[in-house]
XYZ file of C-alpha atoms in Angstrom:
126
model
C -2.139 -20.242 4.536
C -2.996 -18.556 1.244
C -4.995 -15.342 0.853
C -8.202 -16.130 -1.014
C -10.262 -13.358 -2.654
C -13.152 -15.455 -3.901
C -16.800 -15.275 -2.842
C -17.705 -15.935 0.763
C -18.532 -19.403 2.046
C -21.432 -17.941 4.008
C -24.768 -16.512 2.922
C -25.964 -13.124 4.227
C -28.089 -15.025 6.749
C -24.999 -16.781 8.109
C -25.853 -20.197 6.663
C -23.173 -22.063 4.747
C -23.531 -21.791 0.990
C -22.936 -24.793 -1.240
C -20.005 -24.265 -3.572
C -20.561 -25.057 -7.217
C -16.881 -24.702 -8.145
C -13.503 -25.109 -6.534
C -11.078 -22.330 -5.746
C -9.375 -20.959 -8.830
C -5.760 -19.879 -9.052
C -6.873 -16.421 -10.231
C -8.799 -15.913 -6.973
C -5.696 -16.081 -4.795
C -4.108 -12.840 -3.604
C -0.747 -11.828 -2.181
C 0.299 -10.497 1.168
C 0.341 -6.682 1.325
C 3.636 -4.895 0.666
C 3.495 -2.778 3.866
C 6.070 -0.270 2.618
C 8.116 1.055 5.521
C 10.643 3.845 5.983
C 14.321 3.121 5.431
C 16.934 2.667 2.713
C 15.107 2.094 -0.590
C 14.286 -1.490 -1.636
C 12.051 -2.389 -4.592
C 10.813 -5.774 -5.744
C 9.479 -6.837 -9.160
C 6.511 -9.202 -9.095
C 4.843 -11.009 -11.992
C 1.113 -10.374 -12.266
C -1.676 -11.971 -14.247
C -1.133 -11.814 -18.002
C 2.640 -12.043 -17.482
C 2.951 -8.322 -16.742
C 5.188 -6.904 -14.046
C 4.544 -4.634 -11.115
C 7.170 -2.799 -9.064
C 6.526 -3.075 -5.340
C 8.321 -0.735 -2.946
C 9.030 -2.658 0.248
C 11.208 0.054 1.817
C 11.255 3.733 0.790
C 12.818 6.935 2.071
C 12.188 9.559 -0.660
C 8.898 11.184 -1.645
C 7.924 13.378 -4.604
C 6.085 16.343 -3.080
C 3.867 18.770 -4.968
C 3.310 22.204 -3.432
C -0.242 23.272 -4.396
C 0.514 26.994 -3.882
C 3.034 27.344 -6.721
C 2.536 23.897 -8.333
C 6.211 22.983 -7.959
C 7.545 19.531 -7.154
C 10.466 18.469 -4.978
C 12.037 15.145 -4.069
C 12.589 15.137 -0.295
C 13.321 12.610 2.411
C 10.636 11.217 4.723
C 11.522 11.230 8.412
C 8.507 9.855 10.262
C 4.916 8.655 9.844
C 2.568 10.931 11.781
C -0.862 9.531 10.911
C -2.300 6.624 8.926
C -6.045 6.199 8.469
C -5.637 2.658 7.081
C -4.423 1.293 10.420
C -3.418 3.099 13.601
C -0.684 0.509 14.273
C 1.056 1.470 11.000
C 2.174 4.726 12.658
C 4.229 2.875 15.246
C 5.731 0.577 12.599
C 6.426 3.492 10.168
C 4.417 1.893 7.340
C 3.355 4.222 4.511
C 0.177 3.669 2.508
C -2.073 5.890 0.433
C -3.619 8.560 2.660
C -0.877 8.439 5.303
C 0.543 11.712 6.591
C 4.334 11.779 6.846
C 6.801 14.312 8.202
C 9.419 15.634 5.763
C 12.061 18.331 5.647
C 9.576 20.837 4.201
C 6.537 19.945 6.362
C 3.640 17.508 6.530
C 2.792 15.606 3.351
C -0.229 13.447 2.504
C 0.627 10.433 0.337
C -1.421 10.203 -2.872
C 0.182 7.155 -4.557
C 0.100 3.480 -3.617
C 3.726 2.533 -2.843
C 2.989 -1.186 -2.665
C 1.415 -1.089 -6.138
C 3.361 1.645 -7.980
C 6.809 1.366 -6.423
C 7.036 5.134 -5.955
C 5.835 7.522 -3.249
C 4.065 10.731 -4.310
C 2.384 13.253 -2.048
C 0.857 16.699 -1.619
C 2.115 19.274 0.863
C -0.579 20.048 3.438
C 1.347 22.397 5.708
């Protein structure tokens, strides 16, 4: 079944609303990337207007910025410690924006959207 991002079929009262148009192709969405830890895999997808978007489906490296001396390092992620998007993502090692991952240099909070940007960036918090 397709993911539809159009307006709801229900009114705020719960009654069914009468549709004055059919579903449009532009209102359909895609399944989330759910980027997980492992050997790096990226996928190109075509978006509206014939543009492209790089989607990271599997990632293992992260660009970390240290706020103390404003330096950046590319290190390897080892484990997902916390994910505010979904508590089950921790068990499945899925990284999203806002997730806290364990690296060689400490805990890092992810600031990019790996499923949208195709790259994982983060800030050192410990």
